[in-house]
Amino acid sequence: MAQLWGGRFTKATDQMVFDFNASLRFDSRLLTQDIQGSIAHATMLAKQGILTEEEKCAIVDGLSGILKDVGDGKLPIDKGQEDVHSFVEAALIQRIGETGKKLHTGRSRNDQVALDMRLYTRERVLVTDGLLKELLEVLLSVMEKNLDTYMPGFTHLQKAQPVTLAHHFGAYFECFRRDRGRLWDLYRRMNVCPLGAGALAGTTYPLDREYVANLLSFDGVTQNSMDSVADRDYLIEFLSALSLIMMHLSRFCEEIILWNSNEYQFVELDDAFSTGSSIMPQKKNPDIAELVRGKTGRVYGALMSLLTMMKGIPLAYNKDMQEDKEVSFDAMDTVCDCIRLFTGMVRTMKFNRERMERSALMGFGNATDAADYLVGKGVPFRDAHGIIGRLVLYCVKKGCAIDDLSLDELKGICGRFEEDIYEAISLKACVERRLTVGAPGRKAMEEVLEKYRKYLNEE
Ligand code: ARG
C-alpha cells in the first residue's frame, strides 16, 4: 500500500479503503499515455526554467526506461500503488532519486488523468475509424460484384419490391460512413490539451500550456481549468458514436442470421466463421453474428453508465469520475473486436444468387410493374390493379410467380397480355427502371459507387 499523499494523516489507510479506492488494476492501461504526458510536461518545465536541463534529462531518461522495462517485462507493475500515476512517479524516484520528486511541479493528478484519458481515447477513435474503413472496403467490393444480384427488398419483413444485393449493402455503407463522420467530429472537438489546469484552478508556475499541447499534437489548449478536469463529454460522445456503430452492426447481423437460416438460404457463412452444436451434428450456427448483436447491450450500457455517473457531480473533479474507465475500456475493446469479426465474416460469406432471385420472384414485387404494363396496353390503371390482384391470387393458389404463368394462362385472365409481358416484369426490368439518385437501378448505383470509391481513396 503506497500513496503519493499521507503528510496530514495520523493513521494508515484501512486496507479495504485502499483497495476500493485504487484504480491501478484498470488504469495501468494508460501507462504509455501517462509517460508521454509526463515527458512533455518535464520538457516544458525545463524550457520555462522551472527544471534545469540536467534534471529534465534525468527525468525523461528515467520515464523512457520505465516504459521500456514494463514493455519488456523487466519491471512489474507494482500492485501496491494506488494508480498508474503513483506507480510511474514512485518508479521514477526509485530510479533517479530526488530529482524524480520534481516532476509533479505545477501539475495535479486531476489534470494528469484528464490528459491521459484524452490521449488514450484519441488513439482509440483513430483505430475504430481505421477498422470502419476496412469494413467499408469489404462492403464496396461486395457491391461492385452484385449490381445485378436481384433480391427482395422488405418492409415489415414482408417482401415489398425487388432491389439488388449491392443496393442493400449500400444502405449499410451509408450507416458506417456516417459513423466515421461522427468519429471525426468528436475527434476535432476533443483534441485540446487539459494539462496545466492543475487540481482545478490552474497554477502559479509560469507554465507554457500551448507548448505542451504542441508536443502532444493537440490543436490547442482547454480554456477553463475547472472544466478541463471536470469534463468527460468527449468520452460520452465517443460511447454514443460506438453505440450507433453497434446498432448498425447489430441490425446487419440480424439480417445475416435470417439470410443464413434454412428458410432463407440467401447466404452461407464460411466454416471458419461458424460454430457447431455439441449435440446436433448437422448444425452450423451463426454465433459470431449473434454475439455481435448481443454485445450491443454492453456498449449501450457503458454509455448509460457514464451519463448517469456524470449527471450529479458538482464542479470540478470528483472521485466518481474514476468510474469512467472500466466501462469505457470495455466498450472500446468490444466495438473493435466486433468490427473486426464482422468484417471477416462478411468477407468470407457466400451469396446464393439463385435463392435471392427466386425469393424476389415469389414475392410479387413486380405486381406494380405488371399493372403498369397493362396501362401501357390501354387498360385504365384502376382496372389493371384489379386484374393483377386476381392474377396474384391465382398464383398464390398455384404456388408460383407471375413470371411462371404461360401466356395462355395470362390471356385467360386478361386478353391484353402479349409475349412482351415476361420482359416487362422481369426482375431486371423492374430494378433497372428505378434510376433516381439513390435507387437500385444499375446506372444510379454506378454513380454512387464511383463516389464511394473516391471517398475511400481520400478519407
Ligand atoms: N485514479 C484517478 C481517476 O481515475 C486519478 C485522479 C485522482 N485524483 C485525485 N484527486 N484523487 O480519476
PDB file of N, CA, C and O in Angstrom, residues 186-250:
ATOM      1  N   LEU A 186     -16.126  14.290 -33.300  1.00  0.00           N
ATOM      2  CA  LEU A 186     -15.791  14.319 -31.873  1.00  0.00           C
ATOM      3  C   LEU A 186     -14.281  14.425 -31.682  1.00  0.00           C
ATOM      4  O   LEU A 186     -13.819  15.028 -30.726  1.00  0.00           O
ATOM      5  N   TYR A 187     -13.534  13.868 -32.621  1.00  0.00           N
ATOM      6  CA  TYR A 187     -12.069  13.984 -32.544  1.00  0.00           C
ATOM      7  C   TYR A 187     -11.665  15.457 -32.572  1.00  0.00           C
ATOM      8  O   TYR A 187     -10.871  15.921 -31.771  1.00  0.00           O
ATOM      9  N   ARG A 188     -12.242  16.162 -33.524  1.00  0.00           N
ATOM     10  CA  ARG A 188     -11.917  17.588 -33.674  1.00  0.00           C
ATOM     11  C   ARG A 188     -12.239  18.349 -32.386  1.00  0.00           C
ATOM     12  O   ARG A 188     -11.463  19.175 -31.923  1.00  0.00           O
ATOM     13  N   ARG A 189     -13.383  18.033 -31.807  1.00  0.00           N
ATOM     14  CA  ARG A 189     -13.806  18.757 -30.601  1.00  0.00           C
ATOM     15  C   ARG A 189     -12.942  18.403 -29.387  1.00  0.00           C
ATOM     16  O   ARG A 189     -12.666  19.240 -28.539  1.00  0.00           O
ATOM     17  N   MET A 190     -12.531  17.147 -29.303  1.00  0.00           N
ATOM     18  CA  MET A 190     -11.823  16.712 -28.087  1.00  0.00           C
ATOM     19  C   MET A 190     -10.331  16.993 -28.129  1.00  0.00           C
ATOM     20  O   MET A 190      -9.655  16.880 -27.118  1.00  0.00           O
ATOM     21  N   ASN A 191      -9.826  17.374 -29.308  1.00  0.00           N
ATOM     22  CA  ASN A 191      -8.365  17.424 -29.461  1.00  0.00           C
ATOM     23  C   ASN A 191      -7.744  18.702 -28.905  1.00  0.00           C
ATOM     24  O   ASN A 191      -7.034  19.426 -29.594  1.00  0.00           O
ATOM     25  N   VAL A 192      -8.030  18.989 -27.643  1.00  0.00           N
ATOM     26  CA  VAL A 192      -7.423  20.127 -26.934  1.00  0.00           C
ATOM     27  C   VAL A 192      -6.833  19.617 -25.623  1.00  0.00           C
ATOM     28  O   VAL A 192      -7.362  18.690 -25.021  1.00  0.00           O
ATOM     29  N   CYS A 193      -5.746  20.236 -25.209  1.00  0.00           N
ATOM     30  CA  CYS A 193      -4.969  19.703 -24.088  1.00  0.00           C
ATOM     31  C   CYS A 193      -5.400  20.303 -22.740  1.00  0.00           C
ATOM     32  O   CYS A 193      -5.403  21.522 -22.574  1.00  0.00           O
ATOM     33  N   PRO A 194      -5.761  19.445 -21.776  1.00  0.00           N
ATOM     34  CA  PRO A 194      -6.202  19.957 -20.464  1.00  0.00           C
ATOM     35  C   PRO A 194      -5.051  20.182 -19.482  1.00  0.00           C
ATOM     36  O   PRO A 194      -5.260  20.751 -18.414  1.00  0.00           O
ATOM     37  N   LEU A 195      -3.838  19.738 -19.818  1.00  0.00           N
ATOM     38  CA  LEU A 195      -2.743  19.832 -18.848  1.00  0.00           C
ATOM     39  C   LEU A 195      -2.428  21.298 -18.546  1.00  0.00           C
ATOM     40  O   LEU A 195      -2.402  22.132 -19.451  1.00  0.00           O
ATOM     41  N   GLY A 196      -2.190  21.563 -17.269  1.00  0.00           N
ATOM     42  CA  GLY A 196      -1.968  22.947 -16.847  1.00  0.00           C
ATOM     43  C   GLY A 196      -3.153  23.447 -16.035  1.00  0.00           C
ATOM     44  O   GLY A 196      -3.091  24.499 -15.406  1.00  0.00           O
ATOM     45  N   ALA A 197      -4.236  22.661 -16.052  1.00  0.00           N
ATOM     46  CA  ALA A 197      -5.410  23.045 -15.260  1.00  0.00           C
ATOM     47  C   ALA A 197      -5.147  22.818 -13.777  1.00  0.00           C
ATOM     48  O   ALA A 197      -5.860  23.343 -12.920  1.00  0.00           O
ATOM     49  N   GLY A 198      -4.127  22.017 -13.472  1.00  0.00           N
ATOM     50  CA  GLY A 198      -3.837  21.716 -12.076  1.00  0.00           C
ATOM     51  C   GLY A 198      -4.977  20.932 -11.457  1.00  0.00           C
ATOM     52  O   GLY A 198      -5.677  20.185 -12.149  1.00  0.00           O
ATOM     53  N   ALA A 199      -5.184  21.115 -10.162  1.00  0.00           N
ATOM     54  CA  ALA A 199      -6.261  20.394  -9.499  1.00  0.00           C
ATOM     55  C   ALA A 199      -7.606  20.899  -9.989  1.00  0.00           C
ATOM     56  O   ALA A 199      -8.542  20.145 -10.204  1.00  0.00           O
ATOM     57  N   LEU A 200      -7.714  22.221 -10.190  1.00  0.00           N
ATOM     58  CA  LEU A 200      -8.935  22.843 -10.722  1.00  0.00           C
ATOM     59  C   LEU A 200      -8.735  24.300 -11.094  1.00  0.00           C
ATOM     60  O   LEU A 200      -9.481  24.848 -11.893  1.00  0.00           O
ATOM     61  N   ALA A 201      -7.729  24.962 -10.504  1.00  0.00           N
ATOM     62  CA  ALA A 201      -7.641  26.424 -10.625  1.00  0.00           C
ATOM     63  C   ALA A 201      -6.340  26.876 -11.283  1.00  0.00           C
ATOM     64  O   ALA A 201      -5.838  27.961 -10.991  1.00  0.00           O
ATOM     65  N   GLY A 202      -5.794  26.012 -12.159  1.00  0.00           N
ATOM     66  CA  GLY A 202      -4.544  26.401 -12.809  1.00  0.00           C
ATOM     67  C   GLY A 202      -3.403  26.341 -11.823  1.00  0.00           C
ATOM     68  O   GLY A 202      -3.496  25.667 -10.784  1.00  0.00           O
ATOM     69  N   THR A 203      -2.324  27.060 -12.123  1.00  0.00           N
ATOM     70  CA  THR A 203      -1.174  27.007 -11.222  1.00  0.00           C
ATOM     71  C   THR A 203      -0.453  28.345 -11.245  1.00  0.00           C
ATOM     72  O   THR A 203      -0.643  29.157 -12.154  1.00  0.00           O
ATOM     73  N   THR A 204       0.376  28.580 -10.223  1.00  0.00           N
ATOM     74  CA  THR A 204       1.109  29.841 -10.141  1.00  0.00           C
ATOM     75  C   THR A 204       2.436  29.771 -10.894  1.00  0.00           C
ATOM     76  O   THR A 204       3.097  30.783 -11.082  1.00  0.00           O
ATOM     77  N   TYR A 205       2.828  28.572 -11.321  1.00  0.00           N
ATOM     78  CA  TYR A 205       4.069  28.454 -12.112  1.00  0.00           C
ATOM     79  C   TYR A 205       3.827  28.978 -13.526  1.00  0.00           C
ATOM     80  O   TYR A 205       2.720  28.826 -14.059  1.00  0.00           O
ATOM     81  N   PRO A 206       4.834  29.545 -14.133  1.00  0.00           N
ATOM     82  CA  PRO A 206       4.641  30.097 -15.495  1.00  0.00           C
ATOM     83  C   PRO A 206       4.692  28.987 -16.554  1.00  0.00           C
ATOM     84  O   PRO A 206       5.622  28.911 -17.348  1.00  0.00           O
ATOM     85  N   LEU A 207       3.685  28.123 -16.540  1.00  0.00           N
ATOM     86  CA  LEU A 207       3.661  27.003 -17.499  1.00  0.00           C
ATOM     87  C   LEU A 207       3.384  27.515 -18.911  1.00  0.00           C
ATOM     88  O   LEU A 207       2.655  28.487 -19.089  1.00  0.00           O
ATOM     89  N   ASP A 208       3.938  26.841 -19.899  1.00  0.00           N
ATOM     90  CA  ASP A 208       3.585  27.138 -21.299  1.00  0.00           C
ATOM     91  C   ASP A 208       2.684  26.015 -21.792  1.00  0.00           C
ATOM     92  O   ASP A 208       3.138  24.991 -22.294  1.00  0.00           O
ATOM     93  N   ARG A 209       1.398  26.226 -21.644  1.00  0.00           N
ATOM     94  CA  ARG A 209       0.432  25.168 -21.975  1.00  0.00           C
ATOM     95  C   ARG A 209       0.408  24.875 -23.465  1.00  0.00           C
ATOM     96  O   ARG A 209       0.255  23.733 -23.892  1.00  0.00           O
ATOM     97  N   GLU A 210       0.523  25.939 -24.260  1.00  0.00           N
ATOM     98  CA  GLU A 210       0.490  25.759 -25.718  1.00  0.00           C
ATOM     99  C   GLU A 210       1.643  24.858 -26.171  1.00  0.00           C
ATOM    100  O   GLU A 210       1.493  24.039 -27.073  1.00  0.00           O
ATOM    101  N   TYR A 211       2.774  25.045 -25.519  1.00  0.00           N
ATOM    102  CA  TYR A 211       3.964  24.276 -25.880  1.00  0.00           C
ATOM    103  C   TYR A 211       3.727  22.777 -25.638  1.00  0.00           C
ATOM    104  O   TYR A 211       4.027  21.940 -26.485  1.00  0.00           O
ATOM    105  N   VAL A 212       3.159  22.469 -24.470  1.00  0.00           N
ATOM    106  CA  VAL A 212       2.843  21.061 -24.149  1.00  0.00           C
ATOM    107  C   VAL A 212       1.844  20.508 -25.167  1.00  0.00           C
ATOM    108  O   VAL A 212       1.997  19.396 -25.685  1.00  0.00           O
ATOM    109  N   ALA A 213       0.833  21.311 -25.453  1.00  0.00           N
ATOM    110  CA  ALA A 213      -0.205  20.881 -26.408  1.00  0.00           C
ATOM    111  C   ALA A 213       0.431  20.549 -27.751  1.00  0.00           C
ATOM    112  O   ALA A 213       0.086  19.544 -28.390  1.00  0.00           O
ATOM    113  N   ASN A 214       1.368  21.373 -28.152  1.00  0.00           N
ATOM    114  CA  ASN A 214       2.071  21.166 -29.416  1.00  0.00           C
ATOM    115  C   ASN A 214       2.867  19.870 -29.409  1.00  0.00           C
ATOM    116  O   ASN A 214       2.816  19.093 -30.364  1.00  0.00           O
ATOM    117  N   LEU A 215       3.608  19.664 -28.320  1.00  0.00           N
ATOM    118  CA  LEU A 215       4.415  18.438 -28.198  1.00  0.00           C
ATOM    119  C   LEU A 215       3.547  17.192 -28.313  1.00  0.00           C
ATOM    120  O   LEU A 215       3.976  16.158 -28.820  1.00  0.00           O
ATOM    121  N   LEU A 216       2.314  17.306 -27.822  1.00  0.00           N
ATOM    122  CA  LEU A 216       1.434  16.135 -27.801  1.00  0.00           C
ATOM    123  C   LEU A 216       0.440  16.131 -28.970  1.00  0.00           C
ATOM    124  O   LEU A 216      -0.539  15.395 -28.959  1.00  0.00           O
ATOM    125  N   SER A 217       0.717  16.981 -29.971  1.00  0.00           N
ATOM    126  CA  SER A 217      -0.109  17.039 -31.194  1.00  0.00           C
ATOM    127  C   SER A 217      -1.581  17.372 -30.946  1.00  0.00           C
ATOM    128  O   SER A 217      -2.472  16.833 -31.604  1.00  0.00           O
ATOM    129  N   PHE A 218      -1.830  18.223 -29.974  1.00  0.00           N
ATOM    130  CA  PHE A 218      -3.192  18.746 -29.808  1.00  0.00           C
ATOM    131  C   PHE A 218      -3.349  19.978 -30.685  1.00  0.00           C
ATOM    132  O   PHE A 218      -2.363  20.621 -31.049  1.00  0.00           O
ATOM    133  N   ASP A 219      -4.606  20.309 -31.002  1.00  0.00           N
ATOM    134  CA  ASP A 219      -4.851  21.510 -31.815  1.00  0.00           C
ATOM    135  C   ASP A 219      -4.815  22.785 -30.985  1.00  0.00           C
ATOM    136  O   ASP A 219      -4.780  23.882 -31.526  1.00  0.00           O
ATOM    137  N   GLY A 220      -4.874  22.644 -29.648  1.00  0.00           N
ATOM    138  CA  GLY A 220      -4.871  23.829 -28.792  1.00  0.00           C
ATOM    139  C   GLY A 220      -5.020  23.406 -27.338  1.00  0.00           C
ATOM    140  O   GLY A 220      -4.849  22.233 -27.018  1.00  0.00           O
ATOM    141  N   VAL A 221      -5.340  24.373 -26.481  1.00  0.00           N
ATOM    142  CA  VAL A 221      -5.500  24.051 -25.052  1.00  0.00           C
ATOM    143  C   VAL A 221      -6.926  24.369 -24.603  1.00  0.00           C
ATOM    144  O   VAL A 221      -7.596  25.228 -25.189  1.00  0.00           O
ATOM    145  N   THR A 222      -7.366  23.701 -23.550  1.00  0.00           N
ATOM    146  CA  THR A 222      -8.693  23.958 -22.992  1.00  0.00           C
ATOM    147  C   THR A 222      -8.710  25.363 -22.383  1.00  0.00           C
ATOM    148  O   THR A 222      -7.671  25.871 -21.967  1.00  0.00           O
ATOM    149  N   GLN A 223      -9.899  25.969 -22.301  1.00  0.00           N
ATOM    150  CA  GLN A 223      -9.983  27.385 -21.944  1.00  0.00           C
ATOM    151  C   GLN A 223     -10.503  27.666 -20.538  1.00  0.00           C
ATOM    152  O   GLN A 223     -10.647  28.817 -20.143  1.00  0.00           O
ATOM    153  N   ASN A 224     -10.815  26.609 -19.798  1.00  0.00           N
ATOM    154  CA  ASN A 224     -11.269  26.834 -18.422  1.00  0.00           C
ATOM    155  C   ASN A 224     -10.739  25.691 -17.563  1.00  0.00           C
ATOM    156  O   ASN A 224     -10.994  24.520 -17.851  1.00  0.00           O
ATOM    157  N   SER A 225      -9.980  26.052 -16.533  1.00  0.00           N
ATOM    158  CA  SER A 225      -9.281  24.998 -15.793  1.00  0.00           C
ATOM    159  C   SER A 225     -10.247  24.088 -15.031  1.00  0.00           C
ATOM    160  O   SER A 225      -9.990  22.899 -14.864  1.00  0.00           O
ATOM    161  N   MET A 226     -11.375  24.629 -14.558  1.00  0.00           N
ATOM    162  CA  MET A 226     -12.328  23.766 -13.855  1.00  0.00           C
ATOM    163  C   MET A 226     -12.961  22.773 -14.822  1.00  0.00           C
ATOM    164  O   MET A 226     -13.063  21.575 -14.546  1.00  0.00           O
ATOM    165  N   ASP A 227     -13.366  23.297 -15.967  1.00  0.00           N
ATOM    166  CA  ASP A 227     -13.952  22.408 -16.981  1.00  0.00           C
ATOM    167  C   ASP A 227     -12.937  21.364 -17.440  1.00  0.00           C
ATOM    168  O   ASP A 227     -13.295  20.205 -17.686  1.00  0.00           O
ATOM    169  N   SER A 228     -11.686  21.748 -17.529  1.00  0.00           N
ATOM    170  CA  SER A 228     -10.645  20.831 -18.026  1.00  0.00           C
ATOM    171  C   SER A 228     -10.582  19.541 -17.217  1.00  0.00           C
ATOM    172  O   SER A 228     -10.372  18.474 -17.768  1.00  0.00           O
ATOM    173  N   VAL A 229     -10.747  19.668 -15.898  1.00  0.00           N
ATOM    174  CA  VAL A 229     -10.646  18.470 -15.059  1.00  0.00           C
ATOM    175  C   VAL A 229     -12.005  17.820 -14.812  1.00  0.00           C
ATOM    176  O   VAL A 229     -12.071  16.682 -14.346  1.00  0.00           O
ATOM    177  N   ALA A 230     -13.077  18.539 -15.129  1.00  0.00           N
ATOM    178  CA  ALA A 230     -14.422  18.018 -14.829  1.00  0.00           C
ATOM    179  C   ALA A 230     -15.108  17.466 -16.077  1.00  0.00           C
ATOM    180  O   ALA A 230     -16.178  16.858 -15.970  1.00  0.00           O
ATOM    181  N   ASP A 231     -14.506  17.665 -17.234  1.00  0.00           N
ATOM    182  CA  ASP A 231     -15.178  17.308 -18.491  1.00  0.00           C
ATOM    183  C   ASP A 231     -14.877  15.876 -18.923  1.00  0.00           C
ATOM    184  O   ASP A 231     -13.710  15.483 -19.017  1.00  0.00           O
ATOM    185  N   ARG A 232     -15.943  15.116 -19.165  1.00  0.00           N
ATOM    186  CA  ARG A 232     -15.789  13.807 -19.811  1.00  0.00           C
ATOM    187  C   ARG A 232     -16.742  13.711 -21.013  1.00  0.00           C
ATOM    188  O   ARG A 232     -17.073  12.623 -21.464  1.00  0.00           O
ATOM    189  N   ASP A 233     -17.161  14.864 -21.522  1.00  0.00           N
ATOM    190  CA  ASP A 233     -18.099  14.873 -22.665  1.00  0.00           C
ATOM    191  C   ASP A 233     -17.563  14.051 -23.831  1.00  0.00           C
ATOM    192  O   ASP A 233     -18.299  13.319 -24.480  1.00  0.00           O
ATOM    193  N   TYR A 234     -16.274  14.199 -24.093  1.00  0.00           N
ATOM    194  CA  TYR A 234     -15.704  13.539 -25.276  1.00  0.00           C
ATOM    195  C   TYR A 234     -15.829  12.023 -25.166  1.00  0.00           C
ATOM    196  O   TYR A 234     -16.027  11.335 -26.168  1.00  0.00           O
ATOM    197  N   LEU A 235     -15.754  11.517 -23.918  1.00  0.00           N
ATOM    198  CA  LEU A 235     -15.906  10.064 -23.721  1.00  0.00           C
ATOM    199  C   LEU A 235     -17.343   9.655 -23.991  1.00  0.00           C
ATOM    200  O   LEU A 235     -17.608   8.627 -24.612  1.00  0.00           O
ATOM    201  N   ILE A 236     -18.253  10.484 -23.512  1.00  0.00           N
ATOM    202  CA  ILE A 236     -19.680  10.192 -23.715  1.00  0.00           C
ATOM    203  C   ILE A 236     -20.010  10.276 -25.204  1.00  0.00           C
ATOM    204  O   ILE A 236     -20.744   9.446 -25.745  1.00  0.00           O
ATOM    205  N   GLU A 237     -19.429  11.259 -25.884  1.00  0.00           N
ATOM    206  CA  GLU A 237     -19.645  11.361 -27.336  1.00  0.00           C
ATOM    207  C   GLU A 237     -19.103  10.126 -28.038  1.00  0.00           C
ATOM    208  O   GLU A 237     -19.707   9.602 -28.970  1.00  0.00           O
ATOM    209  N   PHE A 238     -17.936   9.686 -27.594  1.00  0.00           N
ATOM    210  CA  PHE A 238     -17.333   8.506 -28.222  1.00  0.00           C
ATOM    211  C   PHE A 238     -18.202   7.274 -27.974  1.00  0.00           C
ATOM    212  O   PHE A 238     -18.505   6.500 -28.891  1.00  0.00           O
ATOM    213  N   LEU A 239     -18.662   7.119 -26.721  1.00  0.00           N
ATOM    214  CA  LEU A 239     -19.509   5.964 -26.408  1.00  0.00           C
ATOM    215  C   LEU A 239     -20.819   6.025 -27.187  1.00  0.00           C
ATOM    216  O   LEU A 239     -21.370   4.990 -27.583  1.00  0.00           O
ATOM    217  N   SER A 240     -21.292   7.233 -27.420  1.00  0.00           N
ATOM    218  CA  SER A 240     -22.515   7.378 -28.196  1.00  0.00           C
ATOM    219  C   SER A 240     -22.265   6.978 -29.655  1.00  0.00           C
ATOM    220  O   SER A 240     -23.060   6.243 -30.260  1.00  0.00           O
ATOM    221  N   ALA A 241     -21.123   7.411 -30.195  1.00  0.00           N
ATOM    222  CA  ALA A 241     -20.772   7.003 -31.564  1.00  0.00           C
ATOM    223  C   ALA A 241     -20.570   5.483 -31.627  1.00  0.00           C
ATOM    224  O   ALA A 241     -21.008   4.825 -32.579  1.00  0.00           O
ATOM    225  N   LEU A 242     -19.952   4.929 -30.580  1.00  0.00           N
ATOM    226  CA  LEU A 242     -19.735   3.474 -30.551  1.00  0.00           C
ATOM    227  C   LEU A 242     -21.074   2.733 -30.462  1.00  0.00           C
ATOM    228  O   LEU A 242     -21.257   1.676 -31.074  1.00  0.00           O
ATOM    229  N   SER A 243     -22.012   3.307 -29.725  1.00  0.00           N
ATOM    230  CA  SER A 243     -23.336   2.682 -29.604  1.00  0.00           C
ATOM    231  C   SER A 243     -24.027   2.630 -30.961  1.00  0.00           C
ATOM    232  O   SER A 243     -24.667   1.634 -31.309  1.00  0.00           O
ATOM    233  N   LEU A 244     -23.901   3.711 -31.718  1.00  0.00           N
ATOM    234  CA  LEU A 244     -24.519   3.723 -33.049  1.00  0.00           C
ATOM    235  C   LEU A 244     -23.852   2.706 -33.981  1.00  0.00           C
ATOM    236  O   LEU A 244     -24.523   2.016 -34.749  1.00  0.00           O
ATOM    237  N   ILE A 245     -22.530   2.587 -33.869  1.00  0.00           N
ATOM    238  CA  ILE A 245     -21.832   1.580 -34.679  1.00  0.00           C
ATOM    239  C   ILE A 245     -22.392   0.201 -34.341  1.00  0.00           C
ATOM    240  O   ILE A 245     -22.708  -0.602 -35.219  1.00  0.00           O
ATOM    241  N   MET A 246     -22.552  -0.067 -33.036  1.00  0.00           N
ATOM    242  CA  MET A 246     -23.066  -1.370 -32.615  1.00  0.00           C
ATOM    243  C   MET A 246     -24.508  -1.565 -33.080  1.00  0.00           C
ATOM    244  O   MET A 246     -24.902  -2.666 -33.453  1.00  0.00           O
ATOM    245  N   MET A 247     -25.277  -0.501 -33.055  1.00  0.00           N
ATOM    246  CA  MET A 247     -26.668  -0.614 -33.504  1.00  0.00           C
ATOM    247  C   MET A 247     -26.692  -1.014 -34.987  1.00  0.00           C
ATOM    248  O   MET A 247     -27.453  -1.897 -35.394  1.00  0.00           O
ATOM    249  N   HIS A 248     -25.806  -0.416 -35.770  1.00  0.00           N
ATOM    250  CA  HIS A 248     -25.748  -0.767 -37.194  1.00  0.00           C
ATOM    251  C   HIS A 248     -25.259  -2.196 -37.399  1.00  0.00           C
ATOM    252  O   HIS A 248     -25.832  -2.952 -38.190  1.00  0.00           O
ATOM    253  N   LEU A 249     -24.201  -2.549 -36.668  1.00  0.00           N
ATOM    254  CA  LEU A 249     -23.679  -3.922 -36.785  1.00  0.00           C
ATOM    255  C   LEU A 249     -24.763  -4.923 -36.385  1.00  0.00           C
ATOM    256  O   LEU A 249     -24.941  -5.966 -37.011  1.00  0.00           O
ATOM    257  N   SER A 250     -25.485  -4.580 -35.338  1.00  0.00           N
ATOM    258  CA  SER A 250     -26.492  -5.493 -34.811  1.00  0.00           C
ATOM    259  C   SER A 250     -27.639  -5.712 -35.808  1.00  0.00           C
ATOM    260  O   SER A 250     -28.109  -6.834 -36.004  1.00  0.00           O
TER     261      SER A 250
END
